[in-house]
XYZ file of C-alpha atoms in Angstrom:
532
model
C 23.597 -3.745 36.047
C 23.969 -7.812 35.581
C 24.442 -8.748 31.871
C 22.368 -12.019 32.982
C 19.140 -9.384 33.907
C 19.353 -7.495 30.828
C 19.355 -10.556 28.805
C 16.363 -11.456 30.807
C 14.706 -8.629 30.585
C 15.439 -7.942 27.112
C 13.790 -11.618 26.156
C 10.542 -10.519 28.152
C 10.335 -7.564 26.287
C 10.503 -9.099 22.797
C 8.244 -11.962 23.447
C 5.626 -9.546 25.082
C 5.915 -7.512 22.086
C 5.538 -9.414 19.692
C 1.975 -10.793 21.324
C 1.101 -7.419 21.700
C 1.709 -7.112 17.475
C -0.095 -10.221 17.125
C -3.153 -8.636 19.401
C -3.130 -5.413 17.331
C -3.178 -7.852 14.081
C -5.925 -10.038 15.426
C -8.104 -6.557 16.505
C -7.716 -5.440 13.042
C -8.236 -8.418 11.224
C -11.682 -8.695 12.916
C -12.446 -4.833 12.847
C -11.360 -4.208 9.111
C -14.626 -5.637 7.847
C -15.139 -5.628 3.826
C -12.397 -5.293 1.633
C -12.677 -1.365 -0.492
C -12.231 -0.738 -3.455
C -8.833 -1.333 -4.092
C -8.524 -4.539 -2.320
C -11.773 -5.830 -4.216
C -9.386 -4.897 -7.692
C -6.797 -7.188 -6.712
C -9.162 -10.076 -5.578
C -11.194 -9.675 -8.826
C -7.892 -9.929 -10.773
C -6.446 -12.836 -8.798
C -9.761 -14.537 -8.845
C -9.971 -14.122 -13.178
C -10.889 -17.483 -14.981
C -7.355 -18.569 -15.757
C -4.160 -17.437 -15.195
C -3.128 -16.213 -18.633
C -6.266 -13.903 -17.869
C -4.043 -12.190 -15.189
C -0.743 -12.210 -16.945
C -3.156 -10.709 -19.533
C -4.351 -7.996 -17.136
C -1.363 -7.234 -15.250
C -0.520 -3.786 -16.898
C -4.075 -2.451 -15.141
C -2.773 -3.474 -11.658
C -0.053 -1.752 -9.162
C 1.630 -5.131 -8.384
C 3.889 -7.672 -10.489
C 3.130 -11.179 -10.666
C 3.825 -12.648 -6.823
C 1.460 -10.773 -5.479
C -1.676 -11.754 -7.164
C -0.478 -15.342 -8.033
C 0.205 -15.623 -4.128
C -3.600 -14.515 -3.606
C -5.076 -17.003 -5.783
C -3.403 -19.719 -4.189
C -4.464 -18.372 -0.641
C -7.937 -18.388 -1.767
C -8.211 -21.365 -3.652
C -7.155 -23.135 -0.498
C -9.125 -20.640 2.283
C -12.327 -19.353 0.030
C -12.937 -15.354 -0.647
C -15.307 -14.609 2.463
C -14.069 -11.516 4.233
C -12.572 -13.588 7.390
C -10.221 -15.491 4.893
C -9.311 -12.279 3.736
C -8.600 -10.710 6.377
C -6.475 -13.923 7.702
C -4.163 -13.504 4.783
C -3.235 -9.937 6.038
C -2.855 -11.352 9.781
C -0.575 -13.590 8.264
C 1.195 -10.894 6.124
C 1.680 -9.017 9.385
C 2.601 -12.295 11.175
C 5.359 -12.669 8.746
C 6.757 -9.113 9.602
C 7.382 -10.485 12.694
C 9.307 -13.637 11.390
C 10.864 -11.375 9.244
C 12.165 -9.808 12.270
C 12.620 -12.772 14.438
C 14.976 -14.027 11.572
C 17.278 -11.133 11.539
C 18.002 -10.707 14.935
C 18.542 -14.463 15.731
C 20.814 -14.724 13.233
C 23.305 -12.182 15.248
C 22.015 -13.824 18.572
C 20.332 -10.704 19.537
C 15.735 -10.772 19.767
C 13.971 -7.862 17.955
C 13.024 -4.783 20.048
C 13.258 -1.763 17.533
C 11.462 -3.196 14.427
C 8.667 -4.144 15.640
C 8.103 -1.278 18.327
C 8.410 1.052 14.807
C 6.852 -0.568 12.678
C 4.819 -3.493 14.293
C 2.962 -1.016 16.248
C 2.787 1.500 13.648
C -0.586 2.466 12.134
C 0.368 2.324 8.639
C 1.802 -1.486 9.091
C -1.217 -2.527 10.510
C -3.499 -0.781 8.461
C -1.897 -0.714 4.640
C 0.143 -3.304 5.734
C -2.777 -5.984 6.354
C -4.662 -5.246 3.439
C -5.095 -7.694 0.385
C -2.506 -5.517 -1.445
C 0.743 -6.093 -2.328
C 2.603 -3.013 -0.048
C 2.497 -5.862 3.119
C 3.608 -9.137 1.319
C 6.544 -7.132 -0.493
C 7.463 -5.087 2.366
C 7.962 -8.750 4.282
C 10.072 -10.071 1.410
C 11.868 -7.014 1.793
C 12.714 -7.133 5.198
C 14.300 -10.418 5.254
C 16.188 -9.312 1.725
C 18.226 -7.162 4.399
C 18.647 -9.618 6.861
C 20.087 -12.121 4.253
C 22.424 -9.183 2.835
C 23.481 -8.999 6.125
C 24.535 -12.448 6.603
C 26.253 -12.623 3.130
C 28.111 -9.392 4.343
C 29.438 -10.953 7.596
C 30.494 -14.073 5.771
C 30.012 -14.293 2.231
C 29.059 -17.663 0.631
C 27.280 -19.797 -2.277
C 24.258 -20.233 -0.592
C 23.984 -17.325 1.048
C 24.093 -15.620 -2.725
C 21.736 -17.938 -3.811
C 19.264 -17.126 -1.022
C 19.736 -13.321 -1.453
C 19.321 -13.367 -5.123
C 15.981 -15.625 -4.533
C 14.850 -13.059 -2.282
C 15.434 -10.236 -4.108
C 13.500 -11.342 -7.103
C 10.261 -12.485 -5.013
C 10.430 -9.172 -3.275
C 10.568 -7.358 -6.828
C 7.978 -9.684 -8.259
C 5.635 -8.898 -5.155
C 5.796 -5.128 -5.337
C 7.386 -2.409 -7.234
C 8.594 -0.450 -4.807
C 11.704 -2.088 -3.953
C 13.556 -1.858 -7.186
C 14.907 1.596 -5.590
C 15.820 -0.477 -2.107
C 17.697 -3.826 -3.372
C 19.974 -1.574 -4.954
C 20.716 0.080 -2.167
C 21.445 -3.110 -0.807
C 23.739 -4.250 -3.519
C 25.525 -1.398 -3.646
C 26.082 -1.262 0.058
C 27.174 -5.018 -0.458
C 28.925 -4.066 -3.443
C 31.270 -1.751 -1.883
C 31.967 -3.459 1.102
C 32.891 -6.593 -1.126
C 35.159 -4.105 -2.871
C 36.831 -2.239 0.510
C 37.849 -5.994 1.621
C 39.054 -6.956 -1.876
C 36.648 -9.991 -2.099
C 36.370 -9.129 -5.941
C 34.713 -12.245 -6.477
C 32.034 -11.721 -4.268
C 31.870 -7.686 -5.638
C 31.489 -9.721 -9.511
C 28.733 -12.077 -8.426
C 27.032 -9.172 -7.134
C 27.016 -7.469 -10.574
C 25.571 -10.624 -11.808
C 23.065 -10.810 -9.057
C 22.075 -7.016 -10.031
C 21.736 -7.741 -13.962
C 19.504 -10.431 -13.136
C 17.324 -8.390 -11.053
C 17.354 -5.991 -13.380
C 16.144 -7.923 -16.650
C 13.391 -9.036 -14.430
C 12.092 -6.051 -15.061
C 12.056 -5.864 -18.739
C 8.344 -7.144 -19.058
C 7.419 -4.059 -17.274
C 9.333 -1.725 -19.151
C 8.166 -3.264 -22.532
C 4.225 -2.896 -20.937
C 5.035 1.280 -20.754
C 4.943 1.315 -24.668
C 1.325 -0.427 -23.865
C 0.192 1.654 -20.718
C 2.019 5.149 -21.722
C -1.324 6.726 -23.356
C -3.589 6.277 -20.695
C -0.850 6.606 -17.791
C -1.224 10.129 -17.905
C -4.849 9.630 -15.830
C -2.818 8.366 -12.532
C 0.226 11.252 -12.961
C 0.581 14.455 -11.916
C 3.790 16.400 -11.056
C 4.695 16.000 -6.895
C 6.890 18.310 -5.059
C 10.058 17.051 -2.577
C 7.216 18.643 -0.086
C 4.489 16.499 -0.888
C 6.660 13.412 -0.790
C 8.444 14.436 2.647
C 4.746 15.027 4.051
C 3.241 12.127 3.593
C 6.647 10.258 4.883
C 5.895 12.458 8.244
C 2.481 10.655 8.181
C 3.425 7.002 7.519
C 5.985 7.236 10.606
C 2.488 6.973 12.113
C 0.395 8.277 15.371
C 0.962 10.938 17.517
C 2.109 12.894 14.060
C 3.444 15.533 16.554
C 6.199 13.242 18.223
C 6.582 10.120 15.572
C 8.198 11.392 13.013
C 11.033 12.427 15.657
C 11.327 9.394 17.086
C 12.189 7.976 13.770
C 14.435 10.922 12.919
C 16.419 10.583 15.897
C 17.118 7.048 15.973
C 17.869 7.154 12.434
C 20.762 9.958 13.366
C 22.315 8.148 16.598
C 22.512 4.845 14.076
C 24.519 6.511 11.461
C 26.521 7.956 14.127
C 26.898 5.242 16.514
C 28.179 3.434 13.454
C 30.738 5.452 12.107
C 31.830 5.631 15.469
C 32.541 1.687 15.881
C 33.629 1.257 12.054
C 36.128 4.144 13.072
C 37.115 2.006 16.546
C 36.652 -1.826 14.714
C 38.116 -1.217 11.535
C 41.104 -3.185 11.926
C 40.664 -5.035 14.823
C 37.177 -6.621 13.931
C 36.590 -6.285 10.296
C 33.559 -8.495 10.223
C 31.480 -6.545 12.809
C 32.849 -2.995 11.428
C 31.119 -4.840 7.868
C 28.257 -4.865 9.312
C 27.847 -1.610 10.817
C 29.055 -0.146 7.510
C 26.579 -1.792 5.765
C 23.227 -0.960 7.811
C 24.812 2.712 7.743
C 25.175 2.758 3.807
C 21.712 1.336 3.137
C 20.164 3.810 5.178
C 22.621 6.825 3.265
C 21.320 5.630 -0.204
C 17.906 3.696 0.231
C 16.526 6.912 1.947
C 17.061 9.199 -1.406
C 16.720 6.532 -3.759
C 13.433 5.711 -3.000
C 12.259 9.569 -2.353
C 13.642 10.244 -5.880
C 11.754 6.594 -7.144
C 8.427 8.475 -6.002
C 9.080 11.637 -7.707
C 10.008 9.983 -11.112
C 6.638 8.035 -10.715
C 4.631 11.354 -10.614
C 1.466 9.708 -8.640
C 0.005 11.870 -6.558
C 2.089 10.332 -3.081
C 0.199 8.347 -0.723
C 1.083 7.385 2.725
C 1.482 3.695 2.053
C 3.860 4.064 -0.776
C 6.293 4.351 2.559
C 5.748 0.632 4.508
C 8.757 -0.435 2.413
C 11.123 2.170 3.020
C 9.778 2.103 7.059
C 10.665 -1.685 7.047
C 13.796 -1.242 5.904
C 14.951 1.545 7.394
C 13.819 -0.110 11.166
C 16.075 -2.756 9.762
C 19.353 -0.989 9.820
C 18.048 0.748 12.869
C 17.960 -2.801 14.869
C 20.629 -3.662 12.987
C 22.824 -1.538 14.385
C 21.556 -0.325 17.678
C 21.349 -4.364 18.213
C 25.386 -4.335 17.628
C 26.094 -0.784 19.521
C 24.263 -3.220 22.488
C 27.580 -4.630 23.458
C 27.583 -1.794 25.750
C 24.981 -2.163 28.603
C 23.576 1.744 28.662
C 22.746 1.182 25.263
C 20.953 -2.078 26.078
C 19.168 -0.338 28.951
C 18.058 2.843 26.528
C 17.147 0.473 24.230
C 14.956 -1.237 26.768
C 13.571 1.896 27.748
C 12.523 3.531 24.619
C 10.827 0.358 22.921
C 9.061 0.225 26.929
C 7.911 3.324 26.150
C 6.761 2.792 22.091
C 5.093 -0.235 23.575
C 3.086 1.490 25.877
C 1.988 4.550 23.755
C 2.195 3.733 20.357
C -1.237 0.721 20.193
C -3.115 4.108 22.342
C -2.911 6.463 19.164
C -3.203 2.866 16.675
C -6.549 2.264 17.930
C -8.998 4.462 16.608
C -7.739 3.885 13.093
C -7.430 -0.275 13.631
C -10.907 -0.722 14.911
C -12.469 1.333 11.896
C -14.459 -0.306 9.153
C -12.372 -0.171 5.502
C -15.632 0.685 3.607
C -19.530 0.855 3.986
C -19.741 -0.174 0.610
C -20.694 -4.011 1.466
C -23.841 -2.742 3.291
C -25.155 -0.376 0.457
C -24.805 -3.445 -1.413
C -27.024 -5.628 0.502
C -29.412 -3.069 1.215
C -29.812 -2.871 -3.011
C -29.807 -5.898 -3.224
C -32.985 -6.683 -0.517
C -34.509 -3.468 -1.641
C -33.805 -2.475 -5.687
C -36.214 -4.200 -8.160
C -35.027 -5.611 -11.004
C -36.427 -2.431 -13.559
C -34.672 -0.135 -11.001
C -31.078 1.386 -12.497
C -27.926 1.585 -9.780
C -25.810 4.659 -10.530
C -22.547 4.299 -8.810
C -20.866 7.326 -8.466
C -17.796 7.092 -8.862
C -16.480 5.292 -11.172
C -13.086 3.743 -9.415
C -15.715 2.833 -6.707
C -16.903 -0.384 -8.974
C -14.057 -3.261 -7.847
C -15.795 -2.957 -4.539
C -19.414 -2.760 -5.857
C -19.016 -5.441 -8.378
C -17.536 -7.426 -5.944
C -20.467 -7.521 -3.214
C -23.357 -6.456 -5.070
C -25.842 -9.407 -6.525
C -29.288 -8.254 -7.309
C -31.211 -8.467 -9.815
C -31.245 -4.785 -10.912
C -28.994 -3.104 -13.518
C -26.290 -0.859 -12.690
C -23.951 1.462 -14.099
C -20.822 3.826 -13.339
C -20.369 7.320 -13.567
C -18.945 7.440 -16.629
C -20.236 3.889 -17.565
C -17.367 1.670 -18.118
C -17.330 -1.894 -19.873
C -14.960 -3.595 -17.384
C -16.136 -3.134 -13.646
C -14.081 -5.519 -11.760
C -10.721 -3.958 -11.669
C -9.620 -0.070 -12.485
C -9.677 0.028 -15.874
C -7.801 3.382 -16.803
C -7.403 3.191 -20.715
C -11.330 2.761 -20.535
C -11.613 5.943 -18.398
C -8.948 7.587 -20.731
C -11.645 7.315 -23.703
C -14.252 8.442 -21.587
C -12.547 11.660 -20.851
C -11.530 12.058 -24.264
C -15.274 11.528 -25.665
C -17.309 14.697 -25.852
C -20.871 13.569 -24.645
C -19.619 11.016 -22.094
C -22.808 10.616 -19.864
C -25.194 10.166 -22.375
C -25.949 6.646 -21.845
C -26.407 7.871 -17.931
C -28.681 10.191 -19.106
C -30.679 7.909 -20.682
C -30.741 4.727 -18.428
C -32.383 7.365 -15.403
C -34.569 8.768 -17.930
C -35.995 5.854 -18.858
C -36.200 4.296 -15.654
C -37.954 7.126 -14.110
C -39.913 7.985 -17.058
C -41.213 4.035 -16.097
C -41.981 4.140 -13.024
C -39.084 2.712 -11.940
C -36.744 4.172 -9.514
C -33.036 5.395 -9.152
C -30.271 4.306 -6.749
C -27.437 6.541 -6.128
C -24.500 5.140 -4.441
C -22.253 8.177 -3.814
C -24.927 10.124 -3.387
C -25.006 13.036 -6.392
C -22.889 16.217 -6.254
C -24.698 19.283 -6.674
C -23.362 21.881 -8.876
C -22.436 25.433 -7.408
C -24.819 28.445 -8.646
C -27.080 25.383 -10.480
C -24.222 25.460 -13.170
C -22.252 22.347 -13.765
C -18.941 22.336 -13.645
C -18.255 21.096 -17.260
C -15.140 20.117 -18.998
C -14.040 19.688 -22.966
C -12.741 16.513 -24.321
C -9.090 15.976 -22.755
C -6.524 16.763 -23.003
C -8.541 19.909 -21.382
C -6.653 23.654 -21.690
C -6.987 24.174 -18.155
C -6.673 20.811 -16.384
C -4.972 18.566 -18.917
C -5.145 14.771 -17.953
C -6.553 15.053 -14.469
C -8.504 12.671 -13.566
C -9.778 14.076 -10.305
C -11.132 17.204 -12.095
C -13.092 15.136 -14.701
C -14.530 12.965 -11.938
C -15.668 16.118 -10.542
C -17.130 17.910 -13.621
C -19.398 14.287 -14.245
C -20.551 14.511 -10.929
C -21.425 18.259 -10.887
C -23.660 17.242 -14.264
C -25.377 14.148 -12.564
C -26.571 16.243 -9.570
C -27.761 19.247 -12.317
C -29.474 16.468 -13.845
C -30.970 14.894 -10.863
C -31.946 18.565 -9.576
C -33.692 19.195 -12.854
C -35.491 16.228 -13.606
C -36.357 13.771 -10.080
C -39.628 14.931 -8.682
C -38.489 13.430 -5.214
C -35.549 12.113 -3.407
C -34.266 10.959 -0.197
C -31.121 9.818 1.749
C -31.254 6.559 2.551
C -28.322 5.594 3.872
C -25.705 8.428 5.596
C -22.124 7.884 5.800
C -21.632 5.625 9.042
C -19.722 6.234 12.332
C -16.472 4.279 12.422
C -15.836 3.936 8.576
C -12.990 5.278 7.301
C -13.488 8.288 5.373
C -11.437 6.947 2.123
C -14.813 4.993 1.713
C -17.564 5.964 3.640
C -20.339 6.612 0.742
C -24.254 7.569 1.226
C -27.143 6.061 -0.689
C -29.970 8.121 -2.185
C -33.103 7.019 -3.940
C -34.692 9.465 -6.780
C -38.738 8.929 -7.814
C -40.980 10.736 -10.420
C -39.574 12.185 -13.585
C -40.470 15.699 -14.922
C -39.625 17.465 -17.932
């Protein structure tokens, strides 16, 4: 087949991909509606009083310093309504494909694979356009490898320079890549090493050290965070962790994961094959296959054993970094292996075929609402008097409540915490740890009842099997330990037993919706009448 067509074609293809990322972006930027909870955390820390107040803070958030100084800025200059918001994550996703852009141009090839994998993937354009930090570091991430790349083909000063820069923003924006640049640097490291460019290998090391004592703040905060850690851990298995990586290949779950597994396979052999061929007669391209193949050999288990050391129960975004990368070395090297025109033409063919599939399975989950929350809140706030009492239940549902909710009636969380706008865990660590913890619930429905008054519920009430509540000692409990989950449980089990026992009527007055998602798709009760 003419070189000239392929070219051509292969041009179409990446331009009408990319506007069919930006479409996906744009559908979910305007379908996403309110931020939940855990967006509304990291807005209510960027958006603290002064900046010292976040530094201050930090420790209670999953994201270093970038991330929510990077927020403030955007929303200083754009406001905090929900359509700002949501810009900054069209941008975020916008910059995945710049990201991409940049890293094939700079080997004269345009991006097909990375954004077929990961542009139309369901987790990018879900987790990744959400005012977190997983999109924004995942970016800085992405062109971290396109860099190393470039400083592997031809090392220089500035090349360092803009590699090291990278690396730290990419660090300071997320946590989650301190077990991918060094994979990179290694990868570098050694290749620096094979071609005796010991200078290069040494300013590597130095590049690594400073990466590294970047870190120290966070590793001095443990001594601070290491009592009430023990809320967020529990021990994962390689099962869990290889599970949820199934799920954030994305939609159909039944052929995805495949896909991925496959093309990572004919990369690492379709470059071993060529650095095997090259090695002598084209060093600098048999570099750069060697280095895509050795940052997919150690990135992969570094970061799978990163999420077991972390012992958090493993979530399916935890994986948009690792995804990123890994579609990196995947164009990296199928773009190289292109030199031969059946691999230009399968190429052509497969991201044809993401491209026509993939947005198909995306949609359901793009054009869903993040949360229900905002409309409970302006319900309450048209419809709660200022004598009524708000019970929001749970507690790690407060970021988003605080955030949206502005009437005139009190309100409190289940267990009532002193700090609402961001997760507070050392609060909910004393909590668990006290031995009458809803007391002050107790009281505050009591005595608005006992008033007159009535009771808002948001979370509805869970009601305790065999009218028993499911009660817990002060933790560490025997049984349970430090889980969280179980003491959430066991303080909603007593609220409904004493609802059930003591509200003369009640009613549903809002049901979970139709096209929320189900992470945060809460009901809304109202309780009347008090009895003894």
């Amino acid at each position: 087949m003419n070189s000239k067509f392929i070219k051509y074609a292969e041009w179409t293809l990446a331009i009408l991909l990319s506007a069919l990322v930006l479409f996906l972006l744009f559908i979910r930027a305007t379908h996403a509606g309110a931020l939940w909870r855990d967006e509304c955390d990291s807005l209510e820390l960027a958006q603290m009083p002064t900046f010292a107040d976040i530094v201050r803070n930090l420790k209670f958030t999953s994201f270093p310093i970038v991330f929510p100084t990077t927020v403030r800025v955007f929303t200083n200059l754009f406001g905090t309504s929900d359509a700002a918001l949501r810009g900054f994550g069209f941008l975020v996703g916008t910059g995945l494909l710049v990201a991409a852009w940049f890293n094939a141009r700079s080997r004269a090839d345009v991006p097909l694979i990375l954004p077929a994998l990961v542009g139309l993937n369901v987790t990018f354009l879900t987790v990744g356009t959400w005012v977190r930090g997983y999109g924004l570091g995942s970016v800085l991430v992405t062109v971290s490898f396109g860099l190393t790349v470039l400083f592997v083909a031809r090392p220089t000063k500035p090349r360092l320079v803009a590699i090291f820069v990278c690396y730290i923003a990419s660090m300071q924006a997320l946590y989650f890549p301190a077990a991918l640049i060094p994979a990179f640097l290694l990868a570098a490291f050694a290749i620096c090493v094979f071609r005796r460019e010991f200078k290069w290998a040494l300013a590597l090391c130095g590049v690594a050290a400073v990466c590294a004592l970047s870190y120290v703040p966070k590793f001095l905060t443990y001594f601070e965070i290491r009592n009430w850690v023990v809320a967020l851990q529990r021990a994962t298995t390689p099962a869990e962790l290889w599970r949820q990586f199934l799920i954030a290949c994305g939609e159909p779950l039944s052929i995805a994961p495949w896909i991925w597994l496959a093309l990572l396979l004919v990369s690492l052999f379709g470059a071993l094959w060529v650095i095997a061929a090259k090695s002598r007669r084209d060093s600098i391209s048999a570099s750069v296959f060697a280095f895509g193949a050795i940052t997919i050999l150690l990135a992969t288990p570094m970061y799978f054993v990163f999420l077991w050391r972390l012992h958090n129960i493993p979530e399916t975004r935890y994986y948009l970094t690792l995804l990123c990368v890994l579609a990196a070395a995947i164009e990296l090297i199928v773009g190289l292996l292109s030199q031969f025109a059946w691999v230009r033409i399968a190429r052509l063919v497969l991201v044809i075929g993401l491209a026509a599939a993939l947005p198909i399975f995306a949609w359901p989950k793009i054009t869903e609402r993040e949360t229900n929350l905002d409309l409970l809140a302006r319900n309450l706030q048209n419809y709660a008097h200022n004598r009524d009492l708000i019970i929001v239940n749970r507690w790690f549902l407060a970021p988003g409540f605080s955030w949206y909710y502005h009437g005139p009636a009190r309100w409190m969380t289940l267990p009532e915490l002193s700090e609402k706008r961001i997760h507070r865990y050392d609060l909910l660590i004393a909590k668990m740890q006290a031995s009458d913890t809803l007391a002050d619930i107790r009281s505050g429905i009591s005595e608005a009842l006992q008033s007159g008054n009535r009771v808002w519920l948001v979370g509805g009430a869970q009601l305790a099997q065999q009218g028993q509540p499911f009660i817990l000692g002060p933790a560490p409990d025997p049984q349970f330990g430090w889980d969280s989950g179980m003491y959430d449980y066991s303080w909603a089990t007593q609220l409904g037993t004493f609802l059930q026992q003591h509200v003369i009527d009640g009613e549903v007055v809002l049901s979970p919706m139709n096209g929320v998602n189900s992470n945060e798709n809460v009901p809304l009760l109202i309780a009347r009448g008090w009895k003894e």
